[in-house]
Tab-separated table of C-alpha atoms in Angstrom:
chain	number	residue	atom	x	y	z
Q	52	MET	CA	-9.742	-11.618	5.181
Q	53	LEU	CA	-8.897	-8.471	3.238
Q	54	LEU	CA	-6.997	-5.708	4.971
Q	55	THR	CA	-6.444	-2.169	3.745
Q	56	LEU	CA	-2.969	-0.804	3.119
Q	57	ARG	CA	-3.019	2.994	2.870
Q	58	ILE	CA	0.289	4.580	1.897
Q	59	LEU	CA	0.829	8.289	2.552
Q	60	LYS	CA	3.713	10.403	1.298
Q	61	ILE	CA	5.296	12.450	4.077
Q	62	GLU	CA	7.973	13.866	1.759
Q	63	THR	CA	10.213	12.547	-0.995
Q	64	GLY	CA	11.736	9.281	0.202
Q	65	ASP	CA	9.557	9.164	3.318
Q	66	TYR	CA	6.270	7.232	3.293
Q	67	ARG	CA	4.012	5.962	6.060
Q	68	ALA	CA	1.901	2.863	5.480
Q	69	HIS	CA	-1.161	2.183	7.640
Q	70	VAL	CA	-2.683	-1.294	7.894
Q	71	MET	CA	-6.406	-1.293	8.630
Q	72	GLU	CA	-9.107	-3.896	9.145
Q	73	GLY	CA	-12.263	-1.961	8.424
Q	74	ALA	CA	-12.105	1.096	10.688
Q	75	GLU	CA	-9.638	-0.563	13.094
Q	76	HIS	CA	-6.032	0.609	12.820
Q	77	LEU	CA	-3.758	-2.431	13.163
Q	78	GLY	CA	-0.458	-0.604	12.874
Q	79	HIS	CA	1.805	1.434	10.667
Q	80	TYR	CA	5.384	1.486	9.455
Q	81	ASP	CA	7.695	3.789	7.561
Q	82	ALA	CA	9.204	3.123	4.143
Q	83	THR	CA	11.464	4.926	1.696
Q	84	SER	CA	9.233	4.255	-1.326
Q	85	ILE	CA	5.781	3.060	-2.343
Q	86	ARG	CA	7.356	-0.172	-3.569
Q	87	GLU	CA	9.017	-0.780	-0.199
Q	88	ALA	CA	5.735	-0.143	1.629
Q	89	ILE	CA	4.007	-2.717	-0.589
Q	90	LEU	CA	6.759	-5.286	0.010
Q	91	LEU	CA	6.794	-4.741	3.784
Q	92	ALA	CA	3.048	-5.387	3.983
Q	93	ALA	CA	3.303	-8.509	1.812
Q	94	GLU	CA	6.115	-9.997	3.924
Q	95	ASN	CA	3.937	-10.324	7.020
Q	96	PRO	CA	0.788	-12.112	5.877
Q	97	LEU	CA	-1.583	-13.543	8.448
Q	98	PRO	CA	-2.699	-17.167	7.959
Q	99	ASP	CA	-6.207	-16.210	6.770
Q	100	LEU	CA	-5.152	-13.092	4.838
Q	101	ALA	CA	-6.425	-13.088	1.248
Q	102	GLY	CA	-4.809	-9.755	0.390
Q	103	PHE	CA	-5.046	-6.006	0.669
Q	104	HIS	CA	-7.096	-3.139	-0.664
Q	105	LEU	CA	-4.112	-1.119	-1.875
Q	106	TRP	CA	-4.273	2.696	-1.569
Q	107	TYR	CA	-1.811	5.500	-2.198
Q	108	GLU	CA	-3.244	8.664	-0.692
Q	109	HIS	CA	-6.571	9.204	-2.555
Q	110	VAL	CA	-6.307	6.469	-5.237
Q	111	CYS	CA	-6.801	2.704	-5.078
Q	112	ALA	CA	-5.168	-0.009	-7.184
Q	113	GLY	CA	-7.876	-2.459	-6.129
Q	114	SER	CA	-7.706	-5.668	-4.130
Q	115	VAL	CA	-4.358	-7.418	-4.483
Q	116	THR	CA	-3.040	-10.708	-3.121
Q	117	ALA	CA	0.054	-10.701	-0.916
Q	118	ARG	CA	1.721	-12.912	-3.520
Q	119	ASP	CA	1.093	-10.345	-6.269
Q	120	MET	CA	2.400	-7.633	-3.959
Q	121	ARG	CA	5.650	-9.570	-3.483
Q	122	GLU	CA	6.051	-10.497	-7.150
Q	123	ASP	CA	4.783	-7.295	-8.828
Q	124	SER	CA	5.611	-4.537	-6.338
Q	125	ASP	CA	7.254	-2.362	-9.014
Q	126	ALA	CA	4.245	-2.571	-11.341
Q	127	LEU	CA	1.801	-1.921	-8.481
Q	128	ALA	CA	3.803	1.108	-7.304
Q	129	ASP	CA	3.908	2.455	-10.879
Q	130	ARG	CA	0.158	1.926	-11.223
Q	131	LEU	CA	-0.551	3.776	-7.977
Q	132	MET	CA	1.685	6.697	-8.995
Q	133	ALA	CA	0.041	6.913	-12.434
Q	134	LEU	CA	-3.417	6.928	-10.869
Q	135	HIS	CA	-2.290	9.549	-8.370
Q	136	VAL	CA	-1.194	11.864	-11.191
Q	137	LEU	CA	-4.355	11.170	-13.200
Q	138	PHE	CA	-6.679	11.977	-10.294
Q	139	ARG	CA	-4.641	14.718	-8.638
Q	140	ASN	CA	-6.761	16.985	-6.468
C-alpha cells in the first residue's frame, strides 16, 4: 500500500501534514518543519505500507519508502523545498 503525505506550510515553523489513502483522509498532525513531518509519518508505518507519495504543497518528491524517509529526511526535505522554489506559482 502507498499512502500520500501532503505537507502544507501554515507559517514559518508551523506545518500541517495530511495522510491520505486515495481520496480518503486518514488523519493529520502538526510539525515544526518539513523534516519533522516526514519523520513523524515514517515512525508509524502500517504492516502492509510500502511507502508514501511525498508532497509539499504543489510539488512531489515521488514515491518514497518509510525507511528512506527515516534515514534521509534531511535530503528529502531539501529536495521538496528546492522543487517548491523551482515551481513556485
